[in-house]
PDB file of C-alpha atoms in Angstrom:
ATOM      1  CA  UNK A 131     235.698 178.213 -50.591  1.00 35.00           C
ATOM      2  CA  UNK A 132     236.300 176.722 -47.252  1.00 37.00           C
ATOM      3  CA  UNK A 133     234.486 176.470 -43.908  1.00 37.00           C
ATOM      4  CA  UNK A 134     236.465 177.555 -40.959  1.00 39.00           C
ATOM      5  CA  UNK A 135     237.500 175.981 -38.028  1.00 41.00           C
ATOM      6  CA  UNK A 136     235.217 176.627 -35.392  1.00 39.00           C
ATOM      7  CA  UNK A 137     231.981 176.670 -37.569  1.00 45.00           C
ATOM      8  CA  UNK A 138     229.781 174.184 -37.436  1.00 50.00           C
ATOM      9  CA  UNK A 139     227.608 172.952 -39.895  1.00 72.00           C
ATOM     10  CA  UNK A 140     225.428 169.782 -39.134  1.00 70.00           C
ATOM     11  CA  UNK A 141     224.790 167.130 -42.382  1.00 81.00           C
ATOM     12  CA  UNK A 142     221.355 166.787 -43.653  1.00 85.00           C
ATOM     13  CA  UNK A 143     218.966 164.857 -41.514  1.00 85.00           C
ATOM     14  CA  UNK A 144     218.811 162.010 -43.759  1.00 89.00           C
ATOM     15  CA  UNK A 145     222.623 161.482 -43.724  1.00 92.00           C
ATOM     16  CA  UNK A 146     222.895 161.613 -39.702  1.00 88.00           C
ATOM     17  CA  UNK A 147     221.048 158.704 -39.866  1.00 88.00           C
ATOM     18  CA  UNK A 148     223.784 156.737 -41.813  1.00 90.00           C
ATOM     19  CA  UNK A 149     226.507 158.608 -40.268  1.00 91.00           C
ATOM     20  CA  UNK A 150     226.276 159.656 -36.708  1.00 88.00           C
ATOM     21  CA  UNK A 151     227.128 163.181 -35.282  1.00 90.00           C
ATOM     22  CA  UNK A 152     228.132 164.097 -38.951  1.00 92.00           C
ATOM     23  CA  UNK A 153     229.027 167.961 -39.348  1.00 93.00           C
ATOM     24  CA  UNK A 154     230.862 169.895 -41.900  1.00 95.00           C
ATOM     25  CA  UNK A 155     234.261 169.368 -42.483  1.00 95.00           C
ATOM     26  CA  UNK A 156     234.636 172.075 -45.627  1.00 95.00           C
ATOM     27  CA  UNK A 157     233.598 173.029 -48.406  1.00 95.00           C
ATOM     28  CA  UNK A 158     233.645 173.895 -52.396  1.00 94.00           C
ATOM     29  CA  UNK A 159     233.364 173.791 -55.954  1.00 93.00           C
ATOM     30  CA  UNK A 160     234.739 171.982 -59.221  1.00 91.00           C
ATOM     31  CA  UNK A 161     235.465 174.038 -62.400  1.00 86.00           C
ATOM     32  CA  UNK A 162     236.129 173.037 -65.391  1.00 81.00           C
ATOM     33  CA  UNK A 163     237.464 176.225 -67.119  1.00 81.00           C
ATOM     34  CA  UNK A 164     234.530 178.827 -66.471  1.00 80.00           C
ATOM     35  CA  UNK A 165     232.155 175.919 -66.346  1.00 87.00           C
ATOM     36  CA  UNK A 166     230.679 175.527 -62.375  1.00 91.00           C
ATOM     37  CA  UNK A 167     230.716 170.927 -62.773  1.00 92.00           C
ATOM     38  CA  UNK A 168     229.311 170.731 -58.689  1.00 94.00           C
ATOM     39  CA  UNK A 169     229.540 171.577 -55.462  1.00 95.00           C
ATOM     40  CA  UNK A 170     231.607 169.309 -53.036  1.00 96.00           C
ATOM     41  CA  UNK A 171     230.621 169.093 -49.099  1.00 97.00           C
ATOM     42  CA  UNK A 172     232.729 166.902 -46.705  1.00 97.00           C
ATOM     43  CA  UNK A 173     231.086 165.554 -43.496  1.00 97.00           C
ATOM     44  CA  UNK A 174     232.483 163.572 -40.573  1.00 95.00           C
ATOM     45  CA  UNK A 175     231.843 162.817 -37.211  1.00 94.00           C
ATOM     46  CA  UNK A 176     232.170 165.895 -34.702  1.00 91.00           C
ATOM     47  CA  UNK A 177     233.301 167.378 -38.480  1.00 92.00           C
ATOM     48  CA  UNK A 178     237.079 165.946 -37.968  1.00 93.00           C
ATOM     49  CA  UNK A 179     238.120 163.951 -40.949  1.00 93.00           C
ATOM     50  CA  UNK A 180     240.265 160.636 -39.606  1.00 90.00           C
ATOM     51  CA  UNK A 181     241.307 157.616 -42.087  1.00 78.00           C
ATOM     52  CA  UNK A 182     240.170 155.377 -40.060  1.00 87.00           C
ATOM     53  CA  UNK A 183     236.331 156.380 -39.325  1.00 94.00           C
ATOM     54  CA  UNK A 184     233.380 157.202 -41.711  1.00 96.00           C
ATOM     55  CA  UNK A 185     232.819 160.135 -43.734  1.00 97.00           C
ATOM     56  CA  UNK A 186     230.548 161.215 -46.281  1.00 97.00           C
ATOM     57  CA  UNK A 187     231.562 163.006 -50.036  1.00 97.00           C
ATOM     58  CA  UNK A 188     228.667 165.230 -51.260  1.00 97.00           C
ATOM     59  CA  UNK A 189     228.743 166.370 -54.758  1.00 96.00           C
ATOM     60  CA  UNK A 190     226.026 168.913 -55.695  1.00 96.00           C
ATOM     61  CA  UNK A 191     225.350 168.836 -59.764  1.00 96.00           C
ATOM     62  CA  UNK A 192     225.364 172.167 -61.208  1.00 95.00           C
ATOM     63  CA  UNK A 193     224.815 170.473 -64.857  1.00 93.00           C
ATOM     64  CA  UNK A 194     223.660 167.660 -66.676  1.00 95.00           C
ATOM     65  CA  UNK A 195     226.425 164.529 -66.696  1.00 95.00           C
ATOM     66  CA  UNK A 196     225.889 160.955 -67.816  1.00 97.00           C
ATOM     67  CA  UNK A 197     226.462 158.140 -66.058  1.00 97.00           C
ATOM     68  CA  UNK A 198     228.998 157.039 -68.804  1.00 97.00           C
ATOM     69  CA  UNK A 199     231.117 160.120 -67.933  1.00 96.00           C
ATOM     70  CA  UNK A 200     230.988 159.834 -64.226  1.00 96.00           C
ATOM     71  CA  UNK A 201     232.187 156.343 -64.298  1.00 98.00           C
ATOM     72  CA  UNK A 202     234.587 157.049 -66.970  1.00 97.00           C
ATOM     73  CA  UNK A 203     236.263 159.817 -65.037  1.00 96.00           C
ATOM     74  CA  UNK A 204     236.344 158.476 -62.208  1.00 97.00           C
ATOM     75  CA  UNK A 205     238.112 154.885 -63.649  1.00 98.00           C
ATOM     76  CA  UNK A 206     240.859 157.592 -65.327  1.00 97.00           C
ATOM     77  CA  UNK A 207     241.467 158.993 -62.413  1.00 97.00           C
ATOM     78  CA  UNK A 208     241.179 156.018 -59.901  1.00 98.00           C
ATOM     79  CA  UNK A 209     244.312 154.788 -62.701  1.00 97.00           C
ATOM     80  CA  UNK A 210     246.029 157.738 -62.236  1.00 97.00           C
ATOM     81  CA  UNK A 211     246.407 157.704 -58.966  1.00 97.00           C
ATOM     82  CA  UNK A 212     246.830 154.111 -58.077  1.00 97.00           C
ATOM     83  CA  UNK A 213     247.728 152.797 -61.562  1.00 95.00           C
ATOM     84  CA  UNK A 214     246.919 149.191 -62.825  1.00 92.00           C
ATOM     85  CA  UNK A 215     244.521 148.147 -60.276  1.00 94.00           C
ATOM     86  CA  UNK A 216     243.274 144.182 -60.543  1.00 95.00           C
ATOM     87  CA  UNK A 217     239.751 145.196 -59.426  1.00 97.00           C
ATOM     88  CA  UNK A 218     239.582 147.838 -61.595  1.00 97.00           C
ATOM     89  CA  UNK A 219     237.074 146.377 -64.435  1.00 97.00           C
ATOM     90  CA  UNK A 220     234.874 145.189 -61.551  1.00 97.00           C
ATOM     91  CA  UNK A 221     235.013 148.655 -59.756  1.00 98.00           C
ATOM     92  CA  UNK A 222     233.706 149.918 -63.687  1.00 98.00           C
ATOM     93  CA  UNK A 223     230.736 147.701 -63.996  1.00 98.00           C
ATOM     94  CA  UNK A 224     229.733 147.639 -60.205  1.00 98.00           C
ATOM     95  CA  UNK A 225     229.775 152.047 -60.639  1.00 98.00           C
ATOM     96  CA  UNK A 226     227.843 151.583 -64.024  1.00 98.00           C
ATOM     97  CA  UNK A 227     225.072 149.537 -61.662  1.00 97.00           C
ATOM     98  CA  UNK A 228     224.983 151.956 -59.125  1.00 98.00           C
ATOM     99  CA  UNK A 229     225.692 155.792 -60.027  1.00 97.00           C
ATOM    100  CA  UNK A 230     223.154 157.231 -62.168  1.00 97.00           C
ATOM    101  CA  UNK A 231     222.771 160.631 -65.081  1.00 97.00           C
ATOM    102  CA  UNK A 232     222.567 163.840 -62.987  1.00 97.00           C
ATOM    103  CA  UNK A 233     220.934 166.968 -64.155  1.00 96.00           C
ATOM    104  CA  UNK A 234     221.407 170.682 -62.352  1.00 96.00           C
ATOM    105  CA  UNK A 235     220.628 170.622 -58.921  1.00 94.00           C
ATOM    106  CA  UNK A 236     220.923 167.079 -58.177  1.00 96.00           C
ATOM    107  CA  UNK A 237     222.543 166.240 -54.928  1.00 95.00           C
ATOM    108  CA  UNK A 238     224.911 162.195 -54.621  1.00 96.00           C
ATOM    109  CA  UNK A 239     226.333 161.574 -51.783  1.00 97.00           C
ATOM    110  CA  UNK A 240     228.931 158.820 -51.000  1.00 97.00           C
ATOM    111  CA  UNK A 241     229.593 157.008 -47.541  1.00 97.00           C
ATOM    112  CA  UNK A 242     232.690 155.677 -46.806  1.00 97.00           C
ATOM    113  CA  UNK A 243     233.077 153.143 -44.012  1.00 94.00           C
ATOM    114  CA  UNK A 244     236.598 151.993 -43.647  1.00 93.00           C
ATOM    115  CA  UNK A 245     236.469 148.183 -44.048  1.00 92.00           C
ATOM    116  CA  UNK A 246     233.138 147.900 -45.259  1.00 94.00           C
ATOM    117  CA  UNK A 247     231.270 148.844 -48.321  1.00 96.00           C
ATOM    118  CA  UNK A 248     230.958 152.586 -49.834  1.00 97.00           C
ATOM    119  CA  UNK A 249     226.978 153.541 -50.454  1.00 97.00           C
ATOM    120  CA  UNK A 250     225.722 155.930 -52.845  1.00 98.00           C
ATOM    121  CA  UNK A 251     222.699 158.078 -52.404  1.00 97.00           C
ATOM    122  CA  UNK A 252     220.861 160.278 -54.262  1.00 96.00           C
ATOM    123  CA  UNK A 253     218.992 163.457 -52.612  1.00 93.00           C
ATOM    124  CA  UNK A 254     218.916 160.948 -49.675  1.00 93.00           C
ATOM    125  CA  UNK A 255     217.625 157.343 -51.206  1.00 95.00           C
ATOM    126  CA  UNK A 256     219.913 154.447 -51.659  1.00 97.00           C
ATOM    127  CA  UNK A 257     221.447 154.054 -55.445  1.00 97.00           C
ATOM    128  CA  UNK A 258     223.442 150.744 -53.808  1.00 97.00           C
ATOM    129  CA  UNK A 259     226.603 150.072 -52.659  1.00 97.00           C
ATOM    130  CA  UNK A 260     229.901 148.671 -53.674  1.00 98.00           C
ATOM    131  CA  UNK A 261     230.965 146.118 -51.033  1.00 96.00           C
ATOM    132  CA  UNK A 262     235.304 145.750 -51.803  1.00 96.00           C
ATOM    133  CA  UNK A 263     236.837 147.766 -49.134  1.00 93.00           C
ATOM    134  CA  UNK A 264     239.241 148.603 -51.481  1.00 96.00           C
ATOM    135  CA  UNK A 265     237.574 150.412 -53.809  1.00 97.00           C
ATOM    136  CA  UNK A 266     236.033 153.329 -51.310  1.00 95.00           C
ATOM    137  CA  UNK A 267     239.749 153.868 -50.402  1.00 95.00           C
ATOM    138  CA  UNK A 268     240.604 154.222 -54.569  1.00 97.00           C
ATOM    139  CA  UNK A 269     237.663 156.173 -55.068  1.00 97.00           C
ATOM    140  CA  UNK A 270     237.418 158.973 -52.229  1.00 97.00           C
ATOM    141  CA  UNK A 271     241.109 159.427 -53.093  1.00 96.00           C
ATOM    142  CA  UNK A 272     239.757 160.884 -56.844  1.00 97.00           C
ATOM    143  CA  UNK A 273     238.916 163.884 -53.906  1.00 97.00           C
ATOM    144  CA  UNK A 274     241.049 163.317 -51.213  1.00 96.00           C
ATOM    145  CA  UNK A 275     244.562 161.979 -51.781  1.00 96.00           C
ATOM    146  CA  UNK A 276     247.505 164.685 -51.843  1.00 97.00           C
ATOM    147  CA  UNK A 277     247.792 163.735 -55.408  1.00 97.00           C
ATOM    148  CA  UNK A 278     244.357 164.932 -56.985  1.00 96.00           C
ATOM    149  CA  UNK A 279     244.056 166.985 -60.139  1.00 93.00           C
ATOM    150  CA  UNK A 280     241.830 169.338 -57.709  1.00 94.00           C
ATOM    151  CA  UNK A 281     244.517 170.548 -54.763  1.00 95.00           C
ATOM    152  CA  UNK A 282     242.076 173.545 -54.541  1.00 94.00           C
ATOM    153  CA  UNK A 283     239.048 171.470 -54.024  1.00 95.00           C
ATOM    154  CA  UNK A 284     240.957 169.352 -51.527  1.00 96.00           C
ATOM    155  CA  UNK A 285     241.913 171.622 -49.503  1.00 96.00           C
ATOM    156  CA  UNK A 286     238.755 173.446 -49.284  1.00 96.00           C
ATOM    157  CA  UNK A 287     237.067 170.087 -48.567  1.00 96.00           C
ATOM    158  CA  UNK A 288     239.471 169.536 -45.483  1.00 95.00           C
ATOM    159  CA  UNK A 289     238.986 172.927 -44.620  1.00 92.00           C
ATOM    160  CA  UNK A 290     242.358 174.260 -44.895  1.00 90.00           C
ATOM    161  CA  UNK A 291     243.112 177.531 -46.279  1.00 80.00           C
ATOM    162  CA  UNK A 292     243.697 178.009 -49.543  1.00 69.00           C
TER     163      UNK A 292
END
């Protein structure tokens, strides 16, 4: 499901705080066969995504997940994508640190700042951040990149028809 050019949906006060004139980019959801995993928001400045400015990634739980798997998952597909990465085992323990279990309903939000660290939030509140550059690039691209497992998701989070 994707937002549509032209409509405008501001972020959530607490995130214009950390990232300035934020506003919708698009919208939608992860399955996993019938199962509904979260709903995915993507917010930039003026809503226009650009590589080389902030945006924020907001997943919204629609089921209980463990840490374990979130980190897991992501280092498979950070792999897949980019394949042997030297950082990689740091990336896993600095995640393990910082992202937490989710249940139903609950709403983590990353910030990536090109050049500077990526910050994780939960329903607003600083989990921490992960300061290599490097790794907010890897890990947005789990989302972002042209070559995601989720080219449905993608687009609908760049607001693109499907």
């Amino acid at each position: 499901m994707a937002i549509h050019a032209g409509v405008l949906a501001e972020a959530p006060r607490w995130l214009q705080d950390k990232l300035p004139q934020a506003q919708l980019v698009g919208k939608g959801e992860m399955r996993w066969l019938a199962l509904r995993i979260y709903d995915a928001r993507l917010y930039a400045p003026q809503g226009r995504l650009s590589p080389n400015q902030p945006y924020a990634l907001q997943l919204i739980y629609r089921r209980e997940i463990e840490r374990d798997d979130i980190v897991s998952t992501s280092v498979d597909e950070i792999r897949r994508l980019f394949g042997p990465v030297p950082a990689l085992a740091q990336w896993e323990d600095a995640m393990r640190r910082v992202f937490v279990d989710v249940k139903d309903g609950d709403e983590l939000t990353g910030v990536y700042q090109p050049g500077g660290p990526a910050r994780f939030y939960q329903q607003g509140r600083l989990l921490g951040e992960i300061a290599d550059p490097e790794f907010g690039r890897a890990f947005f691209a789990i989302w972002l990149d042209p070559r995601t497992r989720e080219p449905g998701l993608r687009r609908a989070l760049l607001g693109q028809p499907a």
